[in-house]
PDB file of C-alpha atoms in Angstrom:
ATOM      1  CA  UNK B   1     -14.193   3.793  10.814  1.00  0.00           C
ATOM      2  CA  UNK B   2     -17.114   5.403   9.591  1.00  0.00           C
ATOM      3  CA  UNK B   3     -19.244   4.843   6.846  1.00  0.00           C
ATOM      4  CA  UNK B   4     -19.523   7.905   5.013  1.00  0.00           C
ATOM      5  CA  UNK B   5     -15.587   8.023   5.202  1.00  0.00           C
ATOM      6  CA  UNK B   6     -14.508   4.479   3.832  1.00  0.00           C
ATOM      7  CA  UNK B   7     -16.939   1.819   2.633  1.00  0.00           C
ATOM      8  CA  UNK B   8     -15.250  -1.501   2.984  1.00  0.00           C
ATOM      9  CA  UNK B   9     -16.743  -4.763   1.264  1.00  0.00           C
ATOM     10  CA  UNK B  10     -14.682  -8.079   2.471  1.00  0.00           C
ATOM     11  CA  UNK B  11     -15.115 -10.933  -0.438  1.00  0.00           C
ATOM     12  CA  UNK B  12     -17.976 -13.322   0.789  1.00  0.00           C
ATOM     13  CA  UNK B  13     -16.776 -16.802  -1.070  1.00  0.00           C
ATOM     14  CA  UNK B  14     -16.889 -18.152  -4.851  1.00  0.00           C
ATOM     15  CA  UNK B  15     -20.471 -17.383  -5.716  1.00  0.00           C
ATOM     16  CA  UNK B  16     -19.760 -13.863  -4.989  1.00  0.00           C
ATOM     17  CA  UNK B  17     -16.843 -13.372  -7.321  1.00  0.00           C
ATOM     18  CA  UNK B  18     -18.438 -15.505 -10.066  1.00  0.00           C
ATOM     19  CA  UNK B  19     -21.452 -12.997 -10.088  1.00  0.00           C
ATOM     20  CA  UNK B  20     -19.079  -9.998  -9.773  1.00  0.00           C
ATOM     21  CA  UNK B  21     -17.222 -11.447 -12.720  1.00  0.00           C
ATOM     22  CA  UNK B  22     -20.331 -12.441 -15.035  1.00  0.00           C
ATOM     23  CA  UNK B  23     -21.677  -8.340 -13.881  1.00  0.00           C
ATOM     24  CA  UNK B  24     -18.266  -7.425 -15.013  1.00  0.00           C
ATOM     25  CA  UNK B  25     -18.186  -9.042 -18.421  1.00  0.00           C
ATOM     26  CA  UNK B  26     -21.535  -7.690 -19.127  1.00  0.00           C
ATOM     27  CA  UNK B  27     -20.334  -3.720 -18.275  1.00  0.00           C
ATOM     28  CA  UNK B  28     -17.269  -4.216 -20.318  1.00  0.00           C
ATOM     29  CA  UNK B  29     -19.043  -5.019 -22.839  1.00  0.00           C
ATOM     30  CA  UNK B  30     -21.850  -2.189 -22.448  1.00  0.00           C
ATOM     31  CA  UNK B  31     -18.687   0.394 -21.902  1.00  0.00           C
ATOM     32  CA  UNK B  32     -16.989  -0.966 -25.266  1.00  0.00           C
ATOM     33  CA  UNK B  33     -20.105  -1.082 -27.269  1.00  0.00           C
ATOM     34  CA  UNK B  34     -21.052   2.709 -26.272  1.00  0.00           C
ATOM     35  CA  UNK B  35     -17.614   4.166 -26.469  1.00  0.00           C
ATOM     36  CA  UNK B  36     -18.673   7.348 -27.401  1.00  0.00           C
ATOM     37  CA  UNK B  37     -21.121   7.841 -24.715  1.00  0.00           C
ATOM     38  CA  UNK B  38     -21.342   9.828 -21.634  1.00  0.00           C
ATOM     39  CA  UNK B  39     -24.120   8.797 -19.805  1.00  0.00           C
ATOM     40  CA  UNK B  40     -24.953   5.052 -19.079  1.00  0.00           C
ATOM     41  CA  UNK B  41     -28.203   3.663 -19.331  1.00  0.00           C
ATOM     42  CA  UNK B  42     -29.303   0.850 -17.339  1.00  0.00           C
ATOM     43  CA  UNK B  43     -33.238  -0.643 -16.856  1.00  0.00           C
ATOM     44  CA  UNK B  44     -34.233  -1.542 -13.374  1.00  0.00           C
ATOM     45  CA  UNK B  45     -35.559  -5.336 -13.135  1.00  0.00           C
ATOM     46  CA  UNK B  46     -39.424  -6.083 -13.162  1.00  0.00           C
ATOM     47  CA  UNK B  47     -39.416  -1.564 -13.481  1.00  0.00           C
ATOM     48  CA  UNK B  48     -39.940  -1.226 -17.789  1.00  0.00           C
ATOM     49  CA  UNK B  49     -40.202   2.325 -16.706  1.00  0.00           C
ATOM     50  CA  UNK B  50     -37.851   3.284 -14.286  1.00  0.00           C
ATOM     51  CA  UNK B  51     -34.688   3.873 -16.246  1.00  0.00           C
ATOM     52  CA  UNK B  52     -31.246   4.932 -14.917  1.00  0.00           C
ATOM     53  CA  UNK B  53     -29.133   7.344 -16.295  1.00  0.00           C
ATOM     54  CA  UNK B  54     -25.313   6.735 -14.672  1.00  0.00           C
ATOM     55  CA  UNK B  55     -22.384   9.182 -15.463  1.00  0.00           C
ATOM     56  CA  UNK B  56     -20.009   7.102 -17.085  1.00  0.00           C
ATOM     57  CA  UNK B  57     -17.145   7.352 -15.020  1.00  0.00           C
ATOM     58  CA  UNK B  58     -19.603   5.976 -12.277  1.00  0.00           C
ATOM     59  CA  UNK B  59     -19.621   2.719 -14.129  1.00  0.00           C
ATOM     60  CA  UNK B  60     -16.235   2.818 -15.065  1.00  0.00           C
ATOM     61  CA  UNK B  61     -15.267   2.530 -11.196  1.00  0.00           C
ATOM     62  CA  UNK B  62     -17.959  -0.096 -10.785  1.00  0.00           C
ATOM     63  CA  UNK B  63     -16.155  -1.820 -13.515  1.00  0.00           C
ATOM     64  CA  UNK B  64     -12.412  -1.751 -11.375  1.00  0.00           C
ATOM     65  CA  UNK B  65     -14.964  -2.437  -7.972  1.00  0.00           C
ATOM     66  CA  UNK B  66     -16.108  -5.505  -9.219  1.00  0.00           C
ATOM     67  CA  UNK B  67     -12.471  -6.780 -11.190  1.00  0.00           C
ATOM     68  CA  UNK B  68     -11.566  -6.577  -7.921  1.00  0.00           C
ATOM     69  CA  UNK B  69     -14.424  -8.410  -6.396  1.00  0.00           C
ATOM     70  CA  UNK B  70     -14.206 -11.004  -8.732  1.00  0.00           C
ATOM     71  CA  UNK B  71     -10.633 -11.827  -7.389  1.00  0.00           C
ATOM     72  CA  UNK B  72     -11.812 -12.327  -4.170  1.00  0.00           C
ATOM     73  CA  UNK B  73     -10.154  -9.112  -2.996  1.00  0.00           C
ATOM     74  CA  UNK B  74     -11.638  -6.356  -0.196  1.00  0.00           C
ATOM     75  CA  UNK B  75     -12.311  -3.170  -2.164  1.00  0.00           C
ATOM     76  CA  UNK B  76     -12.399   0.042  -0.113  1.00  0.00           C
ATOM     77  CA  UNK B  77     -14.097   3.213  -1.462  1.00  0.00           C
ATOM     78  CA  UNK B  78     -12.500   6.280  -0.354  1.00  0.00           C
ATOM     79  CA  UNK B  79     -13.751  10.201  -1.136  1.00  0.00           C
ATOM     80  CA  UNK B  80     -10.432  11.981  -2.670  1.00  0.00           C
ATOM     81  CA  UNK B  81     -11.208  14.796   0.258  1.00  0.00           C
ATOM     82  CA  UNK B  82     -11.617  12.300   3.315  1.00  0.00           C
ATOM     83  CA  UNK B  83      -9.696  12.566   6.192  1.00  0.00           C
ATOM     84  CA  UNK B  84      -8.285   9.135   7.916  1.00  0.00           C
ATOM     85  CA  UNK B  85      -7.202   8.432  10.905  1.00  0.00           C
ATOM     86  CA  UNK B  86      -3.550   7.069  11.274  1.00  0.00           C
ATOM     87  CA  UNK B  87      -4.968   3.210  11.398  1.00  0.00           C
ATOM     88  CA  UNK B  88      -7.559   3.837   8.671  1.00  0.00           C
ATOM     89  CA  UNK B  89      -4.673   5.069   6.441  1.00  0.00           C
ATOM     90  CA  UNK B  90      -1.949   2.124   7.334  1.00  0.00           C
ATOM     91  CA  UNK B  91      -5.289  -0.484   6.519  1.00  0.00           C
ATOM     92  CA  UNK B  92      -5.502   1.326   2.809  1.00  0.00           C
ATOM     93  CA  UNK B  93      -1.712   1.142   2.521  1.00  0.00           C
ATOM     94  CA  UNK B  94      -1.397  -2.061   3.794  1.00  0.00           C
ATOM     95  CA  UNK B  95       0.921  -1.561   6.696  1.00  0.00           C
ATOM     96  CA  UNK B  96       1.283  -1.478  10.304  1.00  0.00           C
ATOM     97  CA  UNK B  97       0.589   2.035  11.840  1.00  0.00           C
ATOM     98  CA  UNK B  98       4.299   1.942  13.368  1.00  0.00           C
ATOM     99  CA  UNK B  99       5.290   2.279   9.865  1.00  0.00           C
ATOM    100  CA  UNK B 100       3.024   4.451   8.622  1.00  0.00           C
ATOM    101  CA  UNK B 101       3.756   7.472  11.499  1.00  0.00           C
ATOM    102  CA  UNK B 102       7.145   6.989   9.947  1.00  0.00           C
ATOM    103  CA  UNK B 103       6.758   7.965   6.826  1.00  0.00           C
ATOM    104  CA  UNK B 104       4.381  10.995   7.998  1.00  0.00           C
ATOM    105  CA  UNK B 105       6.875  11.913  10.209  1.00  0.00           C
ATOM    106  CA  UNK B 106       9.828  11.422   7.495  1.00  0.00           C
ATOM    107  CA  UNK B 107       7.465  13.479   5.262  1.00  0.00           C
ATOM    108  CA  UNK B 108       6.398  11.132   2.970  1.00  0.00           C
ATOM    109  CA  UNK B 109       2.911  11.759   3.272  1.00  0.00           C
ATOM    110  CA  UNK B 110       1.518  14.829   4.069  1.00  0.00           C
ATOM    111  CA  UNK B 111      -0.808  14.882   7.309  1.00  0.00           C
ATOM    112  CA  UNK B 112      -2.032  17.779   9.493  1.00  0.00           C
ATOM    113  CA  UNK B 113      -2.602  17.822  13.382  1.00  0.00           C
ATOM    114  CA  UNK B 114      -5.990  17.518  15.171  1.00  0.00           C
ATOM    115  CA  UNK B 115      -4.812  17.924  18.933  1.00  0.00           C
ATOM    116  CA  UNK B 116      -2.739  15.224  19.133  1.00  0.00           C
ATOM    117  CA  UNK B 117      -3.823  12.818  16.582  1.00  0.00           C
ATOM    118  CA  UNK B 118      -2.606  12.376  12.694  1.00  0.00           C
ATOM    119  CA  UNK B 119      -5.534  13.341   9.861  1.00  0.00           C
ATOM    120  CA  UNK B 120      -4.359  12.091   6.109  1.00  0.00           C
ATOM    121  CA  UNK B 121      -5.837  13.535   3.543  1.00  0.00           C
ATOM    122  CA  UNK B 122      -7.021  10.481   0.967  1.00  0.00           C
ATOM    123  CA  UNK B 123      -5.440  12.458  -1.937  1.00  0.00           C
ATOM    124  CA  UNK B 124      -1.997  12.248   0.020  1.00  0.00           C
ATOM    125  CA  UNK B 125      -1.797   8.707   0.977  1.00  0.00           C
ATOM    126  CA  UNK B 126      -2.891   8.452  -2.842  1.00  0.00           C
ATOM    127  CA  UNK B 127      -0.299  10.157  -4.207  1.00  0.00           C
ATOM    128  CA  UNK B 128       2.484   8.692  -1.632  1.00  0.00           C
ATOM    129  CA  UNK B 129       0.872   5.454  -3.474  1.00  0.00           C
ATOM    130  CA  UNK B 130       1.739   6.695  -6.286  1.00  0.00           C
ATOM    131  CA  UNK B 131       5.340   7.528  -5.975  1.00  0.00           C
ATOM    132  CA  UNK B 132       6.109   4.272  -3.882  1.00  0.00           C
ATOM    133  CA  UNK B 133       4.359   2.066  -6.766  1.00  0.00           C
ATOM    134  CA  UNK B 134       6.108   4.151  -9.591  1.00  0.00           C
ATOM    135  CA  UNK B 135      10.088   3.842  -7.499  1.00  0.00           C
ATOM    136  CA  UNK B 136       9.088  -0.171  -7.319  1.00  0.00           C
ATOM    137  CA  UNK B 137       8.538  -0.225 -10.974  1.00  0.00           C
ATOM    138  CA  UNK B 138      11.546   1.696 -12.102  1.00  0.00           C
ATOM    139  CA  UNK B 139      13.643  -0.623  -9.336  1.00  0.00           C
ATOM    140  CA  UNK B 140      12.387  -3.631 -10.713  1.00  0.00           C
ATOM    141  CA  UNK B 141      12.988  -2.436 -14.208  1.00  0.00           C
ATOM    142  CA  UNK B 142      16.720  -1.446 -13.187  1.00  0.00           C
ATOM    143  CA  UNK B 143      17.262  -5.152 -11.724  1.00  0.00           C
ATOM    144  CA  UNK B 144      15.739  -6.413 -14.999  1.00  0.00           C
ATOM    145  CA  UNK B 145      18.200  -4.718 -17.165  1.00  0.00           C
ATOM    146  CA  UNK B 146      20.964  -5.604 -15.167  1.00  0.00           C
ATOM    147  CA  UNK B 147      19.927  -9.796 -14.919  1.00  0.00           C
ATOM    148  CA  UNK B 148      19.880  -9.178 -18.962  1.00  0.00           C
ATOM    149  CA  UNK B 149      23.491  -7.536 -19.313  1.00  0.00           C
ATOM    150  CA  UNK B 150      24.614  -9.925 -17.177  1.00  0.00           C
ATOM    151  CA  UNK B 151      22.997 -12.943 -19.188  1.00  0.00           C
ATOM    152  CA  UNK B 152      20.996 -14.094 -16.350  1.00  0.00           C
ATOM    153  CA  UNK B 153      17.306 -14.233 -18.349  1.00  0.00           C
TER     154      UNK B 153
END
């Protein structure tokens, strides 16, 4: 796994998620307090003159990074346009590669051919994401509404 194609950070114990949640908190706060604004600004410590300018959407992901972080979870960061290998792509989805060359070769997910091995676009295993979490949802809604007619909840 390269870097330039997915950054991985594993959680490194309490202290670590307490500062990602207190950094959280304070960029929240920032974000809801300049709604309206497109461009962050952010001071450097001990550097009065060496200001930051950050798009906002920048800080918006730093935002979901470090909820994440502060839950003790890994967070991955993934370019839309990468290409993964079959094993980088089951480790994002969460799944063994068996099953993952399954559902590229069921056509799930949409994958080309480099000689013989798999490339997935990060966009497709995205949007196979997507459609898996969205089916869950409406399944678990369906199951819901039934445990209701039936007088179960």
């Amino acid at each position: 796994m390269t870097a330039s194609v997915v950054d991985r950070h594993e959680p490194h114990g309490a202290d670590e998620a307490e500062a990602a949640a207190q950094a959280l908190r304070q960029v929240k706060e920032y974000l809801s307090a300049h709604a309206s604004e497109d461009v962050v600004r952010a001071l450097v410590e001990g550097e009065p003159d060496s200001e930051l300018l950050l798009p906002r959407g920048a800080v918006e992901l730093l935002a979901t990074v470090l909820a994440h972080m502060s839950a003790g979870r890994t967070v991955a960061v993934v370019p839309a346009h990468a290409e993964l290998t079959t094993q980088q792509a089951a480790d994002l989805l969460n799944v063994s590669r068996p099953y993952l060359i399954g559902l590229l070769e069921s056509g799930e997910i949409e994958y080309r051919t480099v000689g013989t091995h798999r490339r997935i676009k990060a966009e497709s295993l995205l949007d196979y994401r997507r459609r898996d979490d969205h089916t869950r949802r409406a399944a678990a809604d369906e199951l819901t509404s039934l445990n209701q007619e039936m007088g179960l909840l």
